[in-house]
Amino acid sequence: MTRTELENQTPAAARLRTSWTLLAAGSLLTAAGPLLGVVDGAQPAYTSWPLLALLALLPPVVAGVLLFRGRPFVAAGLIAAVGVFAVGRLVSDLQIAADAMAVARPELFRPATLIAVTPSAGLWLLIAGHALVIAGGLLAAGRAGMPADESEPPGLVAVHVIIAFWATVGLLGKPFTSADPFQLDRGPWDLPVIGLTGGLLIALAAPLATALAASSPDPDTREGGVYGVTLALVAVSLPPLVAGAAAPGLGLAVGPLITLSAALLLPAVPLLARLWRLVRGKRDETRDLTLPSVRRMHVTAGVFAVLAALAMIGGALAPQLVLSTGGPAPELASANLLWPGAIALALLGLALFVPSTAGVVRPALLFGYLAMQFAAAGATQPVVSASQAGIAQPGAGFWLMILVAPFGILALICAGLAGAVERENTVLPTKREQLPMTELGAVLLAGLFAVGAFALPNVRGDNYTAPTLVPGNDPVVSAALISSLVWLIVGLVVAFRSRPARGAAVLAGAVLLVGIRALELPLTGDKVVGAVAGPGTWLALASCAALLVAAGLMGARATR
């Protein structure tokens, strides 16, 4: 239904506008509540109101854009899904009014003593906001009384519901870990009756709203419902996740990570399904999953890649840490590694804008993104350690660096879809060309050197040895080393099975990842007393050389 057709249905249009108005008003109240403070006698564990305001205002902003662009059914599904979650959120906030000391909401307040805190005006604004959001969701349910123009059998319902159940598992776990005796790390099962009821309602809202949306015969309702569930899950999982990473004495828990991952995966399911069908060689004629042209997807991937690179550059320029005492924090040497990864991904993203080079550089995009994530891991570890020790809190540079992940993933999805569509429209040779022994030897040597480069320390100094694959004092870096090595091996296997031009691009991209490992000594070694190159640095350089040789040989074979 177009916007003009909707305007001709005055009662239905009025109901939908009213539901959006209720959502917007409720969101404003829920954004204002934390700003005013929900209790007297305690402050939030970190400056949370900008994040809470953003999460509260996203649903009405997205729904308003959809309405303005003539997508009323999608907007109605979004509003209804957000309203389902608001029921549990209202009950959970009522627990603060009944017994604030029993809840674990560091984004709203963090007790510093055993003296009970009392509710303030901000809490009642928060509760009133949830009530308005519920009213807007009820009014938008069933597309606000508007009949659907067309009906399509629902698909992927089981996949959506399974992902939503994973979100439920995360919501039922502990929101964070705590070493603070005044701030308990209580999950829903540890709360009194009101808090337990609210936590269960929020957890059950994920599969319930997802099932109702995904099983609808109206494709717009399915789309809007999934968007609403995603926004609601992000709103309930991100604040405790940030508290665990930023607040002193608190740590990250697995539950919010599972919930946030499920939230980001839900809207990508139709695109991933389409990508899987294209990879398997099956043509898909479904109307609602029609993809843009390869050229447009290349440009979109380039935009996201450049945004990710700009976020990483911002992370390198802005302070990574802010001391708890308010004084200037020392610069982190690990932040220097952000520059080469950001520049490499920016160049790849810009190349995607050029039609003649987009298809050539696209296979290297994955390793460009992994190179940035590997560089970011080195900067993340000291920030997390300082935050948990209470010495400092994450600065603006850290949060800018975090933005790299969603932008990069979106770039990879668009690039993957472009490659799948391009492959579908290309006639491939029936007989696979055998890989020459020179190329095979260069690739195998590159892989062998890479194993040593990531498994062995690359920097040594006085009483210092750089992290390796074995988790120690730097678990984030060790996890990044393991994942980087696994992805590198996967990339080498893909290069074996690819056409020469694509294989050469994959190998050239792998140079970016291994190159970051080789650059750690010159970019970060000045902070280590008596720093010298470890075996990992020399093996990384050897792996880069072998990868370049293999890429050159494959590229030369592709031009014959």
XYZ file of C-alpha atoms in Angstrom:
560
model
C 0.000 0.000 0.000
C 1.412 3.376 -0.990
C 1.318 6.460 1.184
C -1.383 7.983 -1.057
C -3.564 4.888 -0.701
C -3.110 4.980 3.053
C -4.139 8.627 3.222
C -7.367 7.693 1.438
C -8.258 5.346 4.324
C -8.813 8.060 6.905
C -9.764 5.911 9.956
C -6.903 3.433 9.444
C -4.415 6.212 8.720
C -5.517 8.102 11.818
C -5.101 5.003 13.995
C -1.623 4.368 12.695
C -0.602 7.995 13.195
C -1.998 7.816 16.709
C -0.047 4.637 17.461
C 3.143 6.299 16.222
C 2.399 9.387 18.339
C 1.966 7.206 21.421
C 5.237 5.412 20.664
C 7.070 8.709 20.155
C 5.663 10.231 23.353
C 6.472 7.110 25.364
C 9.981 7.006 23.954
C 10.584 10.635 24.902
C 9.497 9.887 28.473
C 11.730 6.790 28.690
C 14.622 8.887 27.383
C 13.956 11.666 29.895
C 13.636 9.349 32.916
C 17.309 8.316 33.177
C 18.406 11.900 32.489
C 16.458 13.125 35.521
C 17.491 10.132 37.630
C 15.290 7.226 38.690
C 16.388 7.121 42.353
C 17.687 9.480 45.001
C 20.926 8.506 46.701
C 22.762 6.725 43.848
C 24.228 7.539 40.444
C 24.539 5.385 37.301
C 27.681 3.274 37.001
C 28.626 5.229 33.881
C 27.263 8.171 31.892
C 24.465 6.132 30.406
C 21.731 8.603 29.523
C 23.015 9.372 25.972
C 23.006 5.650 25.154
C 19.611 5.071 26.803
C 18.108 8.064 25.011
C 19.420 6.829 21.666
C 18.014 3.346 22.217
C 14.673 4.755 23.346
C 14.285 7.100 20.370
C 15.383 4.689 17.638
C 12.011 2.862 17.274
C 9.891 6.028 16.692
C 12.547 7.454 14.372
C 12.697 4.281 12.262
C 8.899 3.926 12.276
C 8.523 7.596 11.282
C 10.909 7.159 8.355
C 8.944 4.102 7.218
C 5.677 6.009 7.402
C 7.148 8.942 5.488
C 8.416 6.607 2.766
C 5.023 4.944 2.319
C 5.657 1.699 4.250
C 2.779 1.766 6.776
C 2.530 -2.006 7.255
C 6.236 -2.228 8.106
C 5.904 0.651 10.568
C 2.851 -0.941 12.199
C 4.676 -4.262 12.647
C 7.642 -2.490 14.218
C 5.478 -0.539 16.667
C 3.538 -3.657 17.675
C 6.713 -5.672 18.329
C 8.248 -2.929 20.460
C 4.996 -2.773 22.427
C 5.244 -6.484 23.279
C 8.619 -5.911 24.965
C 7.383 -2.806 26.767
C 5.092 -4.939 28.941
C 7.998 -6.771 30.569
C 10.073 -3.599 30.786
C 7.281 -1.820 32.655
C 6.967 -4.661 35.183
C 10.761 -4.788 35.622
C 10.891 -1.067 36.370
C 8.084 -1.457 38.916
C 10.535 -3.590 40.906
C 12.677 -0.463 41.361
C 9.719 1.237 42.990
C 9.042 -1.794 45.219
C 12.663 -2.564 46.241
C 15.370 -0.746 44.331
C 18.216 -2.433 46.198
C 17.129 -5.843 44.871
C 17.634 -5.058 41.180
C 20.786 -4.987 39.053
C 20.443 -1.961 36.801
C 23.814 -0.157 36.832
C 22.834 1.864 33.763
C 20.160 3.513 35.955
C 21.815 3.537 39.372
C 24.625 1.831 41.273
C 24.378 1.570 45.071
C 27.501 2.698 46.939
C 26.281 1.799 50.430
C 23.744 -0.483 52.116
C 21.445 2.491 52.722
C 18.295 1.972 50.663
C 17.663 4.393 47.802
C 14.256 5.890 47.095
C 12.476 6.287 43.737
C 12.467 9.740 42.167
C 10.534 11.484 39.400
C 12.603 9.901 36.634
C 11.300 6.426 37.503
C 7.675 7.489 37.085
C 8.497 9.048 33.730
C 10.081 5.761 32.742
C 7.013 3.752 33.775
C 4.632 6.189 32.082
C 6.708 5.965 28.912
C 6.450 2.176 28.865
C 2.678 2.450 29.307
C 2.381 4.762 26.280
C 4.553 2.434 24.186
C 2.277 -0.480 25.130
C -0.773 1.540 24.100
C 0.847 2.383 20.765
C 1.724 -1.266 20.197
C -1.834 -2.402 20.898
C -3.213 0.166 18.479
C -0.729 -0.871 15.772
C -1.389 -4.599 16.216
C -2.967 -6.076 13.109
C -1.579 -3.191 11.009
C -3.870 -0.717 12.775
C -6.935 -2.201 11.121
C -5.608 -1.810 7.564
C -6.235 -4.721 5.185
C -3.231 -6.251 3.486
C -2.878 -5.695 -0.242
C -1.433 -9.157 -0.814
C -0.616 -12.339 0.993
C 2.450 -14.560 0.736
C 3.143 -17.809 2.552
C 5.624 -17.148 5.351
C 9.073 -18.670 5.136
C 12.065 -19.006 7.466
C 9.728 -18.927 10.488
C 11.639 -21.717 12.230
C 14.978 -19.972 11.691
C 13.702 -16.704 13.121
C 12.152 -18.404 16.151
C 15.313 -20.426 16.863
C 17.389 -17.238 16.829
C 14.837 -15.554 19.098
C 15.069 -18.463 21.552
C 18.834 -17.901 21.697
C 18.059 -14.308 22.637
C 15.786 -15.655 25.381
C 18.641 -17.771 26.753
C 20.801 -14.658 26.944
C 18.069 -12.619 28.611
C 17.640 -15.223 31.350
C 21.333 -15.164 32.288
C 23.270 -12.713 34.419
C 23.536 -9.262 32.822
C 27.143 -8.742 33.961
C 29.679 -9.986 36.481
C 30.460 -7.995 39.607
C 33.222 -7.806 42.201
C 31.395 -4.976 43.984
C 29.561 -6.122 47.161
C 27.026 -3.297 46.773
C 26.257 -4.012 43.094
C 24.896 -7.544 42.802
C 25.010 -9.298 39.431
C 21.475 -10.632 39.643
C 19.724 -12.238 36.700
C 15.926 -12.615 36.474
C 15.948 -15.834 38.532
C 17.573 -14.040 41.488
C 15.010 -11.232 41.698
C 11.846 -10.894 43.787
C 8.475 -11.792 42.272
C 7.900 -8.508 40.449
C 11.408 -8.426 38.960
C 11.258 -12.126 38.072
C 7.917 -11.625 36.325
C 9.243 -8.674 34.358
C 12.410 -10.526 33.360
C 10.425 -13.550 32.185
C 8.031 -11.357 30.203
C 10.955 -9.673 28.439
C 12.624 -13.014 27.724
C 9.410 -14.595 26.398
C 8.633 -11.517 24.309
C 11.522 -12.370 21.985
C 10.165 -15.681 20.606
C 6.533 -14.561 20.940
C 6.882 -11.332 18.945
C 9.204 -13.027 16.457
C 6.808 -15.933 15.869
C 3.820 -13.619 15.441
C 5.702 -11.436 12.977
C 7.472 -14.181 11.017
C 4.294 -16.263 10.602
C 2.242 -13.375 9.196
C 1.046 -13.804 5.595
C 1.813 -10.122 4.981
C 5.501 -9.663 3.998
C 5.557 -6.059 5.244
C 4.322 -7.119 8.670
C 7.011 -9.792 8.806
C 9.670 -7.251 7.943
C 8.455 -4.640 10.432
C 8.038 -7.154 13.243
C 11.605 -8.379 12.850
C 12.874 -4.791 12.884
C 10.926 -4.117 16.072
C 12.248 -7.237 17.808
C 15.789 -6.297 16.814
C 15.495 -2.764 18.191
C 13.894 -4.009 21.424
C 16.568 -6.669 21.980
C 19.352 -4.149 21.378
C 17.703 -1.779 23.869
C 17.659 -4.390 26.661
C 21.046 -6.030 25.986
C 23.367 -3.139 25.157
C 23.188 -1.113 28.439
C 24.327 -3.994 30.721
C 26.947 -4.922 28.141
C 28.378 -1.405 28.219
C 28.209 -1.428 32.028
C 30.246 -4.618 32.146
C 32.865 -3.140 29.824
C 33.015 0.403 31.208
C 32.155 0.409 34.906
C 34.904 -0.346 37.455
C 34.387 -3.560 39.341
C 31.991 -4.934 36.727
C 32.729 -7.362 33.909
C 31.151 -8.711 30.763
C 28.729 -11.624 30.944
C 27.828 -14.041 28.156
C 24.065 -13.407 28.301
C 23.930 -9.899 26.787
C 26.445 -10.924 24.118
C 24.177 -13.791 23.037
C 21.135 -11.520 22.997
C 22.868 -8.774 21.025
C 24.218 -11.286 18.486
C 20.729 -12.731 17.997
C 19.292 -9.232 17.590
C 21.760 -8.356 14.834
C 21.270 -11.711 13.100
C 17.455 -11.598 12.910
C 17.083 -8.941 10.172
C 19.897 -10.512 8.162
C 18.210 -13.938 7.903
C 16.372 -13.277 4.581
C 19.532 -11.903 2.948
C 21.651 -14.766 4.268
C 19.058 -17.258 3.004
C 19.168 -15.646 -0.397
C 22.966 -15.737 -0.336
C 22.907 -19.440 0.576
C 20.531 -20.210 -2.300
C 22.739 -18.336 -4.734
C 25.883 -20.085 -3.491
C 24.151 -23.432 -4.023
C 23.281 -22.386 -7.553
C 19.515 -22.114 -7.008
C 17.739 -19.194 -8.579
C 15.251 -17.437 -6.344
C 12.240 -15.735 -7.850
C 10.623 -14.494 -4.600
C 9.443 -10.923 -4.936
C 10.267 -9.607 -1.499
C 13.862 -10.797 -1.606
C 14.772 -9.250 -4.956
C 18.226 -7.787 -4.604
C 19.648 -4.583 -6.079
C 22.141 -4.731 -8.906
C 25.707 -5.895 -8.366
C 26.884 -2.345 -8.998
C 24.615 -0.929 -6.294
C 25.682 -3.592 -3.800
C 29.336 -2.817 -4.529
C 28.691 0.868 -3.821
C 26.762 0.039 -0.630
C 29.563 -2.240 0.546
C 32.049 0.527 -0.209
C 30.049 3.040 1.834
C 29.964 0.739 4.868
C 33.669 -0.088 4.473
C 34.617 3.592 4.374
C 32.401 4.302 7.404
C 34.126 1.483 9.287
C 37.526 2.872 8.348
C 36.533 6.393 9.442
C 35.303 5.007 12.771
C 38.648 3.266 13.232
C 40.560 6.447 12.389
C 38.410 8.295 14.912
C 39.281 5.607 17.432
C 42.970 6.160 16.787
C 42.699 9.954 17.144
C 40.358 10.210 20.140
C 41.381 9.119 23.659
C 40.895 5.433 24.327
C 40.843 5.931 28.105
C 39.516 8.540 30.522
C 40.995 8.353 34.021
C 38.523 7.954 36.869
C 40.246 10.881 38.627
C 39.511 13.137 35.674
C 43.149 13.637 34.668
C 44.564 12.945 31.192
C 45.027 9.268 30.436
C 48.261 7.978 28.901
C 48.196 7.210 25.213
C 47.989 3.536 24.330
C 50.729 2.327 22.014
C 48.366 -0.392 20.773
C 46.165 2.321 19.237
C 48.924 2.941 16.658
C 47.978 -0.359 15.009
C 44.560 1.056 14.136
C 46.020 3.260 11.418
C 47.299 0.684 8.882
C 44.154 -1.442 9.126
C 41.897 1.603 8.727
C 43.832 2.925 5.730
C 43.794 -0.487 4.035
C 40.034 -0.936 4.470
C 39.377 2.643 3.353
C 41.296 2.027 0.125
C 39.384 -1.208 -0.468
C 36.102 0.588 0.176
C 36.969 3.392 -2.239
C 37.965 0.835 -4.886
C 34.472 -0.669 -4.642
C 33.057 2.600 -5.994
C 34.956 2.127 -9.265
C 33.229 -0.400 -11.571
C 36.482 -1.580 -13.150
C 38.117 -2.425 -9.815
C 35.145 -3.395 -7.619
C 35.027 -7.030 -8.675
C 38.802 -7.349 -8.404
C 39.207 -6.066 -4.850
C 35.959 -7.465 -3.410
C 37.448 -10.843 -2.358
C 40.082 -9.003 -0.296
C 37.464 -7.132 1.760
C 37.070 -9.898 4.355
C 40.753 -9.861 5.282
C 40.769 -6.067 5.326
C 37.990 -6.203 7.914
C 39.745 -8.954 9.897
C 42.949 -6.907 9.894
C 41.087 -4.021 11.534
C 39.468 -6.321 14.094
C 42.856 -7.830 14.936
C 44.308 -4.348 15.415
C 41.306 -3.347 17.527
C 41.771 -6.368 19.802
C 45.178 -5.083 20.869
C 43.641 -1.740 21.849
C 40.599 -3.318 23.514
C 42.517 -5.411 26.065
C 44.148 -2.529 28.026
C 40.886 -0.546 28.013
C 38.905 -3.464 29.452
C 41.607 -4.192 32.047
C 41.796 -0.560 33.181
C 37.992 -0.326 33.399
C 37.655 -3.471 35.486
C 40.427 -2.299 37.809
C 38.638 1.014 38.354
C 41.596 3.027 37.061
C 39.859 4.489 34.031
C 36.804 4.277 31.804
C 36.581 3.819 28.038
C 36.948 7.073 26.152
C 35.416 8.290 22.916
C 38.094 6.505 20.875
C 37.059 3.138 22.298
C 33.394 3.639 21.402
C 34.273 4.812 17.909
C 36.380 1.703 17.504
C 33.408 -0.467 18.515
C 31.403 0.955 15.582
C 33.774 -0.813 13.206
C 32.094 -4.184 13.853
C 28.541 -3.426 12.617
C 29.707 -1.283 9.690
C 32.216 -3.937 8.642
C 29.723 -6.794 8.891
C 27.214 -4.889 6.754
C 29.949 -4.254 4.178
C 30.815 -7.953 4.097
C 27.149 -8.979 3.688
C 26.686 -6.607 0.750
C 29.947 -7.738 -0.834
C 29.000 -11.399 -0.349
C 25.622 -10.871 -1.992
C 27.271 -9.044 -4.887
C 29.668 -11.930 -5.370
C 26.890 -14.521 -5.221
C 24.737 -12.691 -7.774
C 27.752 -12.172 -10.019
C 28.567 -15.864 -9.774
C 24.958 -16.766 -10.600
C 25.112 -14.675 -13.781
C 28.547 -15.959 -14.848
C 29.132 -19.118 -16.825
C 31.888 -20.965 -14.972
C 34.241 -23.459 -16.647
C 33.103 -27.044 -16.178
C 36.654 -28.297 -15.694
C 38.650 -26.875 -12.783
C 42.168 -25.778 -13.723
C 44.869 -27.559 -11.756
C 46.940 -25.320 -9.482
C 50.582 -25.157 -10.668
C 53.180 -26.543 -8.261
C 54.895 -23.162 -7.873
C 51.692 -21.510 -6.697
C 50.823 -24.480 -4.504
C 54.239 -24.374 -2.847
C 54.028 -20.608 -2.242
C 50.570 -20.900 -0.656
C 51.617 -23.807 1.568
C 54.734 -21.939 2.689
C 52.646 -18.858 3.435
C 50.308 -20.931 5.576
C 53.152 -22.644 7.405
C 54.860 -19.332 8.156
C 51.521 -17.821 9.255
C 50.980 -20.582 11.826
C 54.299 -19.686 13.426
C 53.615 -15.961 13.101
C 50.422 -16.186 15.163
C 51.496 -19.010 17.480
C 54.848 -17.529 18.571
C 55.490 -14.185 20.324
C 56.381 -11.348 17.993
C 57.833 -8.951 20.584
C 60.116 -9.651 23.511
C 61.602 -7.287 26.062
C 62.798 -7.022 29.630
C 60.392 -9.194 31.635
C 57.909 -9.074 28.763
C 56.693 -11.571 26.169
C 53.920 -10.660 23.707
C 50.651 -12.636 23.868
C 50.401 -15.888 21.924
C 47.650 -18.351 21.057
C 47.693 -19.648 24.636
C 45.333 -17.436 26.709
C 47.130 -15.646 29.528
C 46.927 -12.105 30.849
C 45.594 -10.889 27.488
C 42.645 -13.192 26.663
C 41.181 -10.757 24.114
C 44.418 -10.696 22.104
C 44.801 -14.481 22.326
C 41.250 -14.974 21.062
C 41.983 -12.572 18.195
C 45.144 -14.519 17.313
C 43.240 -17.809 17.235
C 40.365 -16.470 15.127
C 42.757 -14.684 12.741
C 44.747 -17.863 12.168
C 41.587 -19.897 11.563
C 40.241 -17.369 9.070
C 43.615 -17.197 7.341
C 43.681 -20.957 6.831
C 40.109 -20.833 5.528
C 41.151 -18.084 3.121
C 44.045 -20.135 1.788
C 41.688 -23.053 1.128
C 39.276 -20.712 -0.652
C 42.139 -19.380 -2.778
C 42.951 -22.959 -3.813
C 39.410 -23.479 -5.111
C 38.882 -20.048 -6.692
C 39.452 -18.770 -10.171
C 42.960 -17.288 -10.542
C 41.852 -13.639 -10.372
C 39.702 -14.211 -7.295
C 42.352 -16.369 -5.637
C 44.979 -13.676 -6.195
C 42.696 -11.087 -4.537
C 42.107 -13.369 -1.527
C 45.840 -13.913 -1.082
C 46.557 -10.188 -1.445
C 43.938 -9.520 1.229
C 45.578 -12.064 3.518
C 48.735 -9.941 3.347
C 46.823 -7.191 5.155
C 46.019 -9.458 8.095
C 49.485 -10.968 8.436
C 51.012 -7.548 7.832
C 49.313 -6.153 10.937
C 51.032 -8.889 12.935
C 54.397 -7.921 11.434
C 53.864 -4.215 12.200
C 53.264 -4.671 15.918
C 56.947 -4.243 16.843
C 57.664 -0.974 14.951
C 54.298 0.573 15.934
C 53.994 -0.522 19.570
C 57.477 -1.655 20.631
C 58.582 1.753 21.942
C 56.528 1.156 25.115
C 58.415 -2.071 25.900
C 61.798 -1.765 27.586
C 64.452 -3.536 25.534
C 61.972 -4.558 22.824
C 63.331 -6.897 20.162
C 61.687 -8.827 17.358
C 60.419 -12.231 18.356
C 60.096 -15.200 15.990
C 56.483 -14.223 15.255
C 57.583 -10.992 13.558
C 60.084 -12.707 11.239
C 57.632 -15.468 10.374
C 54.933 -12.880 9.664
C 57.261 -11.102 7.246
C 58.100 -14.431 5.579
C 54.400 -15.265 5.293
C 53.687 -11.871 3.703
C 56.435 -12.460 1.144
C 55.106 -15.940 0.274
C 51.540 -14.606 0.003
C 52.660 -11.835 -2.349
C 54.527 -14.334 -4.529
C 51.505 -16.656 -4.651
C 49.163 -13.743 -5.422
C 51.473 -12.522 -8.180
C 51.677 -15.961 -9.772
C 47.895 -16.393 -9.669
C 47.348 -12.893 -11.049
C 49.752 -13.543 -13.896
C 47.944 -16.792 -14.734
C 44.612 -14.944 -14.744
C 45.828 -12.527 -17.444
C 46.950 -15.214 -19.851
